[in-house]
Structures are given as structure tokens and as C-alpha cells.
Amino acid sequence: MSLFSDIYAVFWADLRVLRRRALRTLATSLVNPVLYLLAFGYGLGRGISFEGYSYLDFVVPGIIALTAMTSSFSGAGSKLHVDRLFYKCFDELLMAPIGTLSIVFGKSLIGVVHGLISSFALVAVGLSVSPSFRASPLLPLFMAVLIISCFVFSFLGVLAALLVRSHQDMGSFSAFVIVPMSFLSGTFFSLESTPEALKMALYLLPLTHSSQCLRAAALNQPFPLASLIALICFGIIFLTASIIVLRKTSV
Amino acid sequence: MYSKNLLGRSLLEEAIVTENLSKMYGQIWAVKDLNLRVHAGELFGFLGPNGAGKTTTIRMLTTITKPTYGRAFVDGFNVQEKPEMVRKAIGVMQQHLSLDRDLTVRENMELRARIHHLSADERKKRVEELLDYVGLVEYADRTVDELSGGFQRRAMIACSLIHRPKILFLDEPTVGLDAHTRRRMWDLIRRLNADGVTIFLTTHYIEEAEALCQRVGIIHKGQLIAIGSPIELRGKIGLFTVVMVTEGGKFAYKYFHDRAEASKYVQKLSNSNSIKSVVIRDSNLEDVFIELTGGEVIGE
Ligand SMILES: Nc1ncnc2c1ncn2[C@@H]1O[C@H](COP(=O)(O)OP(=O)(O)OP(=O)(O)O)[C@@H](O)[C@H]1O
Ligand SMILES: [Mg+2]
């Protein structure tokens, strides 16, 4: 009872901020994915067919997955790390009689909202440009995986924001983890064609599982249940790690 | 195990108790072996120069910094074992702006009310009441970013009061305020104390401690070097101060416990020609502070 109201209290404040900047936030988060779509889907990939689909059909779910990731990650992490490091307003949450789970979960929810807003915008694009996507009977499953992905990467955003010691650290985390992951996780190419060793490595990235699941659902292929479970495990790990870090870092 | 202290006060009558409370950062002791008691209902001032350890002490008492060793009890609860109980009892106004700058004053207050579990009706009532109390009604719907520093501090104190805390920590509440706003803040602090709130206030303005506080602790380089009412502290160095100005225009001070002694000393001085002028006046807290933190008395 109090857990839910505490989570909502934390989320409520972030929602108020979002309300003030909704359009700008949405526009910013759509720039990259739309560029990818134009460059890879229409430019590079025109005329290529892939696993029996056009490259465009193939790449749209991948781009949706990476949008969900980047947008949830920064939606949850970017304000949080500034509030924690530079403004003392994160301390106020720590001095209030609410638990660490409420803080971590509450702070993640705004990332989920960011992630869902931008990936829904891309889903709309996908539905209009990709015939297979439109025809897939698995769209509800697609949506479920999308929501789960947004949670996973929001938890990761919170974790990163709680770990970093400077603004620069946050940039480095993005540059060394988020950006490479967005290109490598089977978003733009098929894992089938990669060497075995690399494939194993790529399965260590949460986005790989997210893009595999989303693509299977979008193209009506056999659904990789193991990947969905892996994705959920990543979410649990990131959430738990955030709680532990928050309990430890009250220096 | 902590039912009575030496004065026979039960722990419940002590708002704050610390036992050898200490915090080390890297190689330095920010706070070292602090033993302190603040009685319930008291307006206590914690005075010390920059870097003395005032903020570190407050952060330990408000459960967000872990002591290196030592213990602290706030409202009867151990800050490390029962932080959630402590958090219910305290309100904190931090030294630096700690409001969410992207939210309005009202939203900041509402957030605070929510995380302190006020009901919707209570929230609404309390926010309006406090906006009025601190004189921010017209500014309630501006974002914090748009307010001047003085108004930001008023908003901070309003936020810290939202859940009617029993014990209020104010870390340099009047820093950077103009003279009028400072007086207003003082009035507000006195009014709160009169309403029964225990107040732990830090400052490096001596006149502030003198004007407001029933008891003052002086902290220097992490250690408590004096504690008592302003008059007790003045009594420590001597209630009377002889101020001498030398030929070179330098000031020198000597402290005496009674006026006769001071006069005798001045008489003797009149023969000396290296002293240009001399006055006797009452000692003040500033004398105590300079004398105790100046290095001569406590060594180092
Ligand atoms: N997070 C920290 N990491 C390292 N050192 C710290 C940290 N916080 C405080 N210190 C050090 O601890 C000492 C006491 O600092 P503190 O902020 O408690 O002083 P203060 O009395 O509040 O000073 P001021 O009047 O300037 O606010 C200082 O030497 C400071 O450099
Ligand atoms: Mg300080």
C-alpha cells in the first residue's frame, strides 16, 4: 500500500517535469532512430532481401528496440545523475521515510514513459512502412516485450546514474556501453551470419535479446522464449544492483 | 540501555544525543569524537568556521552519511539502526539549494508532502498554510529556477516543515540573505521554536547564534571546543574585554572576569607608551569564537 504510494510519489514529480518538456523530449529522442531508418532501411538496404524479408522489414524492429533502449536509459538516468551529483534534491529523497525500492522503482518509471513514448512513435512509423510488421498477428506480444525492454533499460539508467561520480562518467557509460550495444545487438544485422564466438558475446548484451524478441514478434517468426527470460533476468539484475548501490552509497 | 543520562533526563527529553560521533574523509577527520546533547524544545546553535564539520555532523544526524565510528540518537532513535524512524521525526534544510529546480515551489512542497505520507486533504491544506507562513503565496507557481536566492531559501524552509517535524535541522539558513530577509528568517525560526520545534542550526554568523540560540556549541577542525549558553561561553574567557590599539595600529585583546581587575590592568597600561588607546567593553560571542578558534588556546 505504502510501497505503491511511495513509488507513485517519486514518479509524480518526474511526470510534472516531463509535462513541461514533453514535445522537446520526444523530438530529441526521435532524431537518431529516424536517421537510422532513412540511412539503413531506405538508403543502404534498398533492394536487399534478408531471411526472406525486405531489409526494411528486418531492420524496423531492431530500430524500435534500440530506441526503446536509448530513450529509457536516458529518460531514467540523465536527470537522476544530475540531481544526485550537482543538485542536492536527490538527498531529499534519501532523508524521507521511504524505502530504497520505492526510490529506485519510482525513478525508473519515468524512463519507461520516455521509452514507450518514443518507441510508440516509431511503431507508428513501422506500421506505415513495413507490410510484414502490419500483418503480424503477434503485435500484443510485441507490445509486451517492448514494455519489458523499457523497464530493463530504465533500471540500467538508474543503476548508471547511481554509480557515476561525474557528468563525464555518464557520457563515457553511454559511449562505451549504450552506443556500441545499439549497433551490435543484432539490430542492423542478423545474428545467424555472425561467427559463433561473437554470437556468444552478443548474447551477453540485453539489447540482443530485446531485438530478437521484438523481431520475431514483428515478423511472425518462432518466438525465442529463452531470450525473453534472459531479458527479464537482466531487468532483475539491474534493479537489484541499483538497490544495493543506493544502500551502500549513503556516504 | 539508554534510558537516563547524567542529568537524569530520559532519552525522550533529549532530541539529539551523540557519542563519539566521528567521520573521516580520506586522511582528514571531518568530525572527531563529537559528544553532544540537544534537549527537546531547545534552539541550539552549532557555530564554526568554514570546513569545521558542521554540515558533516548534520548529514550524519539526518541519516544520509554513515559515521566512521560513534553513535547518534535523534528523537530517541539510533540513526544507523532506525533511520526510518529518525526520518519521520526530522525536517532538514540543507546548506545548498536542494529543491527540484524544474518544479514549481508548490510542486516541490507537494512532492515533500507525498513522500512524507500526508493525505491528499492534509497536503493541500498544509501547502497553502506554509506558503502563507513563509510569504510565498504569489510565487507558488513559479519554478524554483526563476526565484531569487532569498525566496529559494524560504521555499526550502517551507518544504522542510511540511510534515510538522519535531526536530528541525537548519544548515546555515541565512547565508546570502539581505538584512531584512535575514531578520524575517530569524523571526520565523523563533516562531517555530516557540511552537515547540527543537531546532539545530548551524551558522558562522556569530550575531546570529547570539540573537537566536539558547545554547551554542563551537566546533573547530571537527572537534567540539566549547558548549553552553552565550553567557556561559563569555564567562569562559571573561565577561570583560580590554581592547588595546598599539602604535602600529594593531588590535590586542585581554579578557577579565571582573570589571575591577580590568580597570586595574588599564591603569597599569596608561604608563606604557606603546599603546595608543584602550577601552573596556563587555565580551561577546565573537571574542569567545576568535579566542577559542584562534589557535592559541587550544594549541595546534
Ligand atoms: N563528501 C566529502 N568528501 C571528502 N571530504 C569532505 C566531504 N564532505 C566534507 N568533506 C571535508 O570535511 C570537512 C568538513 O566539511 P563540512 O562541510 O562538514 O564543513 P562545514 O563546517 O559545513 O563548512 P562550511 O561552513 O564551509 O559549510 C572539510 O574539510 C571538507 O573538505
Ligand atoms: Mg557546511
Tab-separated table of N, CA and C in Angstrom, chain B residues 25-115:
chain	number	residue	atom	x	y	z
B	25	TYR	N	37.114	11.597	6.159
B	25	TYR	CA	37.121	11.644	4.690
B	25	TYR	C	38.572	11.567	4.251
B	26	GLY	N	38.930	10.497	3.577
B	26	GLY	CA	40.325	10.347	3.153
B	26	GLY	C	41.219	10.345	4.374
B	27	GLN	N	42.083	11.341	4.463
B	27	GLN	CA	43.031	11.403	5.572
B	27	GLN	C	42.567	12.306	6.707
B	28	ILE	N	41.473	13.065	6.464
B	28	ILE	CA	41.121	14.036	7.495
B	28	ILE	C	39.848	13.645	8.242
B	29	TRP	N	39.851	14.025	9.510
B	29	TRP	CA	38.654	13.833	10.322
B	29	TRP	C	37.773	15.050	10.134
B	30	ALA	N	36.653	14.871	9.432
B	30	ALA	CA	35.721	15.981	9.249
B	30	ALA	C	35.027	16.263	10.578
B	31	VAL	N	34.742	15.189	11.338
B	31	VAL	CA	34.167	15.306	12.675
B	31	VAL	C	34.869	14.269	13.544
B	32	LYS	N	35.277	14.679	14.740
B	32	LYS	CA	36.057	13.757	15.568
B	32	LYS	C	35.509	13.732	16.983
B	33	ASP	N	35.093	12.544	17.425
B	33	ASP	CA	34.653	12.333	18.813
B	33	ASP	C	33.693	13.390	19.332
B	34	LEU	N	32.645	13.595	18.591
B	34	LEU	CA	31.664	14.609	18.977
B	34	LEU	C	30.703	14.037	20.020
B	35	ASN	N	30.655	14.682	21.166
B	35	ASN	CA	29.690	14.306	22.201
B	35	ASN	C	28.805	15.496	22.483
B	36	LEU	N	27.529	15.315	22.208
B	36	LEU	CA	26.647	16.467	22.175
B	36	LEU	C	25.277	16.042	22.650
B	37	ARG	N	24.603	16.956	23.355
B	37	ARG	CA	23.219	16.701	23.721
B	37	ARG	C	22.415	17.937	23.410
B	38	VAL	N	21.340	17.749	22.681
B	38	VAL	CA	20.432	18.865	22.429
B	38	VAL	C	19.096	18.476	23.037
B	39	HIS	N	18.606	19.324	23.941
B	39	HIS	CA	17.374	18.983	24.652
B	39	HIS	C	16.162	19.236	23.777
B	40	ALA	N	15.106	18.486	24.056
B	40	ALA	CA	13.866	18.685	23.311
B	40	ALA	C	13.363	20.105	23.558
B	41	GLY	N	12.943	20.763	22.487
B	41	GLY	CA	12.412	22.113	22.614
B	41	GLY	C	13.456	23.215	22.569
B	42	GLU	N	14.713	22.796	22.472
B	42	GLU	CA	15.787	23.779	22.506
B	42	GLU	C	16.056	24.377	21.123
B	43	LEU	N	16.606	25.586	21.130
B	43	LEU	CA	17.109	26.176	19.881
B	43	LEU	C	18.625	26.199	20.028
B	44	PHE	N	19.256	25.236	19.388
B	44	PHE	CA	20.688	25.019	19.581
B	44	PHE	C	21.466	25.517	18.372
B	45	GLY	N	22.546	26.226	18.631
B	45	GLY	CA	23.361	26.739	17.527
B	45	GLY	C	24.691	26.025	17.455
B	46	PHE	N	25.081	25.686	16.242
B	46	PHE	CA	26.343	24.987	16.033
B	46	PHE	C	27.215	25.936	15.236
B	47	LEU	N	28.221	26.464	15.897
B	47	LEU	CA	28.983	27.556	15.326
B	47	LEU	C	30.371	27.046	14.950
B	48	GLY	N	30.845	27.436	13.801
B	48	GLY	CA	32.197	27.010	13.434
B	48	GLY	C	32.611	27.619	12.119
B	49	PRO	N	33.929	27.798	11.922
B	49	PRO	CA	34.411	28.376	10.661
B	49	PRO	C	34.199	27.415	9.490
B	50	ASN	N	34.502	27.850	8.292
B	50	ASN	CA	34.371	27.001	7.108
B	50	ASN	C	35.162	25.715	7.284
B	51	GLY	N	34.549	24.622	6.897
B	51	GLY	CA	35.249	23.340	6.940
B	51	GLY	C	35.358	22.751	8.333
B	52	ALA	N	34.644	23.313	9.313
B	52	ALA	CA	34.773	22.847	10.691
B	52	ALA	C	34.126	21.480	10.895
B	53	GLY	N	33.145	21.156	10.056
B	53	GLY	CA	32.472	19.859	10.211
B	53	GLY	C	30.993	19.991	10.539
B	54	LYS	N	30.438	21.171	10.360
B	54	LYS	CA	29.027	21.397	10.694
B	54	LYS	C	28.106	20.593	9.778
B	55	THR	N	28.317	20.722	8.472
B	55	THR	CA	27.449	20.023	7.533
B	55	THR	C	27.601	18.509	7.675
B	56	THR	N	28.834	18.057	7.862
B	56	THR	CA	29.058	16.620	8.028
B	56	THR	C	28.276	16.102	9.236
B	57	THR	N	28.282	16.872	10.330
B	57	THR	CA	27.517	16.472	11.513
B	57	THR	C	26.030	16.363	11.175
B	58	ILE	N	25.508	17.385	10.512
B	58	ILE	CA	24.088	17.348	10.149
B	58	ILE	C	23.783	16.158	9.252
B	59	ARG	N	24.663	15.876	8.301
B	59	ARG	CA	24.400	14.756	7.390
B	59	ARG	C	24.387	13.416	8.135
B	60	MET	N	25.211	13.300	9.150
B	60	MET	CA	25.182	12.057	9.945
B	60	MET	C	23.903	11.988	10.776
B	61	LEU	N	23.523	13.123	11.358
B	61	LEU	CA	22.321	13.119	12.202
B	61	LEU	C	21.052	12.913	11.373
B	62	THR	N	21.115	13.263	10.094
B	62	THR	CA	19.919	13.131	9.261
B	62	THR	C	19.964	11.863	8.406
B	63	THR	N	20.801	10.939	8.778
B	63	THR	CA	20.857	9.570	8.220
B	63	THR	C	21.396	9.449	6.801
B	64	ILE	N	21.941	10.517	6.212
B	64	ILE	CA	22.423	10.303	4.838
B	64	ILE	C	23.924	10.094	4.751
B	65	THR	N	24.646	10.300	5.821
B	65	THR	CA	26.072	9.967	5.836
B	65	THR	C	26.314	9.008	6.996
B	66	LYS	N	27.054	7.944	6.702
B	66	LYS	CA	27.338	6.966	7.760
B	66	LYS	C	28.540	7.420	8.570
B	67	PRO	N	28.433	7.395	9.906
B	67	PRO	CA	29.604	7.744	10.715
B	67	PRO	C	30.715	6.717	10.512
B	68	THR	N	31.969	7.159	10.631
B	68	THR	CA	33.086	6.223	10.600
B	68	THR	C	33.060	5.389	11.878
B	69	TYR	N	32.871	6.074	13.006
B	69	TYR	CA	32.510	5.357	14.233
B	69	TYR	C	31.711	6.288	15.129
B	70	GLY	N	31.254	5.753	16.249
B	70	GLY	CA	30.435	6.550	17.153
B	70	GLY	C	28.960	6.344	16.852
B	71	ARG	N	28.115	6.872	17.741
B	71	ARG	CA	26.678	6.682	17.571
B	71	ARG	C	25.948	7.999	17.698
B	72	ALA	N	24.756	8.032	17.156
B	72	ALA	CA	23.934	9.215	17.327
B	72	ALA	C	22.490	8.794	17.479
B	73	PHE	N	21.783	9.477	18.367
B	73	PHE	CA	20.356	9.234	18.565
B	73	PHE	C	19.611	10.519	18.265
B	74	VAL	N	18.595	10.394	17.435
B	74	VAL	CA	17.768	11.553	17.137
B	74	VAL	C	16.326	11.163	17.452
B	75	ASP	N	15.678	11.971	18.261
B	75	ASP	CA	14.340	11.659	18.748
B	75	ASP	C	14.304	10.279	19.410
B	76	GLY	N	15.427	9.912	20.022
B	76	GLY	CA	15.481	8.641	20.727
B	76	GLY	C	15.862	7.439	19.880
B	77	PHE	N	16.008	7.637	18.575
B	77	PHE	CA	16.318	6.502	17.703
B	77	PHE	C	17.751	6.584	17.185
B	78	ASN	N	18.403	5.433	17.167
B	78	ASN	CA	19.745	5.350	16.624
B	78	ASN	C	19.698	5.612	15.113
B	79	VAL	N	20.486	6.569	14.660
B	79	VAL	CA	20.386	6.960	13.242
B	79	VAL	C	20.784	5.842	12.291
B	80	GLN	N	21.619	4.918	12.758
B	80	GLN	CA	22.028	3.850	11.848
B	80	GLN	C	21.120	2.636	11.916
B	81	GLU	N	20.547	2.416	13.115
B	81	GLU	CA	19.703	1.227	13.252
B	81	GLU	C	18.254	1.486	12.883
B	82	LYS	N	17.767	2.696	13.150
B	82	LYS	CA	16.366	3.010	12.877
B	82	LYS	C	16.235	4.286	12.044
B	83	PRO	N	16.911	4.300	10.883
B	83	PRO	CA	16.892	5.554	10.101
B	83	PRO	C	15.482	5.989	9.725
B	84	GLU	N	14.586	5.000	9.475
B	84	GLU	CA	13.245	5.392	9.021
B	84	GLU	C	12.464	6.101	10.133
B	85	MET	N	12.738	5.733	11.393
B	85	MET	CA	12.074	6.420	12.499
B	85	MET	C	12.619	7.839	12.646
B	86	VAL	N	13.936	7.957	12.475
B	86	VAL	CA	14.550	9.283	12.552
B	86	VAL	C	13.979	10.188	11.458
B	87	ARG	N	13.871	9.625	10.251
B	87	ARG	CA	13.408	10.432	9.113
B	87	ARG	C	11.990	10.962	9.309
B	88	LYS	N	11.197	10.208	10.057
B	88	LYS	CA	9.834	10.676	10.309
B	88	LYS	C	9.828	11.890	11.219
B	89	ALA	N	10.827	11.956	12.097
B	89	ALA	CA	10.810	12.998	13.124
B	89	ALA	C	11.484	14.298	12.686
B	90	ILE	N	12.295	14.211	11.634
B	90	ILE	CA	13.123	15.376	11.316
B	90	ILE	C	12.681	16.122	10.063
B	91	GLY	N	12.995	17.414	10.070
B	91	GLY	CA	12.917	18.219	8.860
B	91	GLY	C	14.302	18.781	8.642
B	92	VAL	N	14.707	18.895	7.386
B	92	VAL	CA	16.071	19.333	7.115
B	92	VAL	C	16.071	20.426	6.060
B	93	MET	N	16.786	21.494	6.352
B	93	MET	CA	17.033	22.489	5.321
B	93	MET	C	18.525	22.453	5.065
B	94	GLN	N	18.894	21.965	3.893
B	94	GLN	CA	20.305	21.794	3.603
B	94	GLN	C	20.984	23.132	3.322
B	95	GLN	N	22.321	23.074	3.366
B	95	GLN	CA	23.091	24.302	3.143
B	95	GLN	C	22.901	24.814	1.712
B	96	HIS	N	22.885	23.892	0.768
B	96	HIS	CA	22.761	24.307	-0.628
B	96	HIS	C	21.357	24.028	-1.144
B	97	LEU	N	20.985	24.743	-2.166
B	97	LEU	CA	19.649	24.595	-2.734
B	97	LEU	C	19.372	23.120	-3.025
B	98	SER	N	18.323	22.606	-2.425
B	98	SER	CA	18.061	21.179	-2.590
B	98	SER	C	16.660	20.944	-3.134
B	99	LEU	N	16.093	21.962	-3.742
B	99	LEU	CA	14.776	21.778	-4.346
B	99	LEU	C	14.973	21.304	-5.771
B	100	ASP	N	13.936	20.708	-6.333
B	100	ASP	CA	13.996	20.344	-7.737
B	100	ASP	C	13.761	21.606	-8.558
B	101	ARG	N	14.785	22.033	-9.272
B	101	ARG	CA	14.704	23.329	-9.970
B	101	ARG	C	13.725	23.338	-11.123
B	102	ASP	N	13.368	22.149	-11.603
B	102	ASP	CA	12.436	22.084	-12.726
B	102	ASP	C	10.986	22.103	-12.273
B	103	LEU	N	10.783	22.040	-10.960
B	103	LEU	CA	9.416	22.046	-10.441
B	103	LEU	C	9.100	23.408	-9.833
B	104	THR	N	7.820	23.703	-9.715
B	104	THR	CA	7.441	24.951	-9.053
B	104	THR	C	7.581	24.781	-7.540
B	105	VAL	N	7.460	25.915	-6.828
B	105	VAL	CA	7.521	25.873	-5.370
B	105	VAL	C	6.440	24.935	-4.837
B	106	ARG	N	5.225	25.122	-5.373
B	106	ARG	CA	4.104	24.312	-4.902
B	106	ARG	C	4.343	22.825	-5.174
B	107	GLU	N	4.861	22.519	-6.364
B	107	GLU	CA	5.120	21.108	-6.701
B	107	GLU	C	6.190	20.507	-5.792
B	108	ASN	N	7.226	21.298	-5.517
B	108	ASN	CA	8.245	20.824	-4.583
B	108	ASN	C	7.642	20.501	-3.232
B	109	MET	N	6.763	21.396	-2.769
B	109	MET	CA	6.141	21.159	-1.469
B	109	MET	C	5.244	19.946	-1.512
B	110	GLU	N	4.526	19.798	-2.624
B	110	GLU	CA	3.628	18.653	-2.722
B	110	GLU	C	4.409	17.342	-2.761
B	111	LEU	N	5.541	17.357	-3.475
B	111	LEU	CA	6.381	16.155	-3.503
B	111	LEU	C	6.822	15.785	-2.086
B	112	ARG	N	7.301	16.791	-1.348
B	112	ARG	CA	7.726	16.542	0.023
B	112	ARG	C	6.571	15.979	0.852
B	113	ALA	N	5.393	16.543	0.664
B	113	ALA	CA	4.233	16.079	1.426
B	113	ALA	C	3.919	14.633	1.073
B	114	ARG	N	4.041	14.300	-0.215
B	114	ARG	CA	3.749	12.925	-0.640
B	114	ARG	C	4.742	11.930	-0.070
B	115	ILE	N	6.036	12.265	-0.130
B	115	ILE	CA	6.999	11.282	0.374
B	115	ILE	C	6.986	11.207	1.898
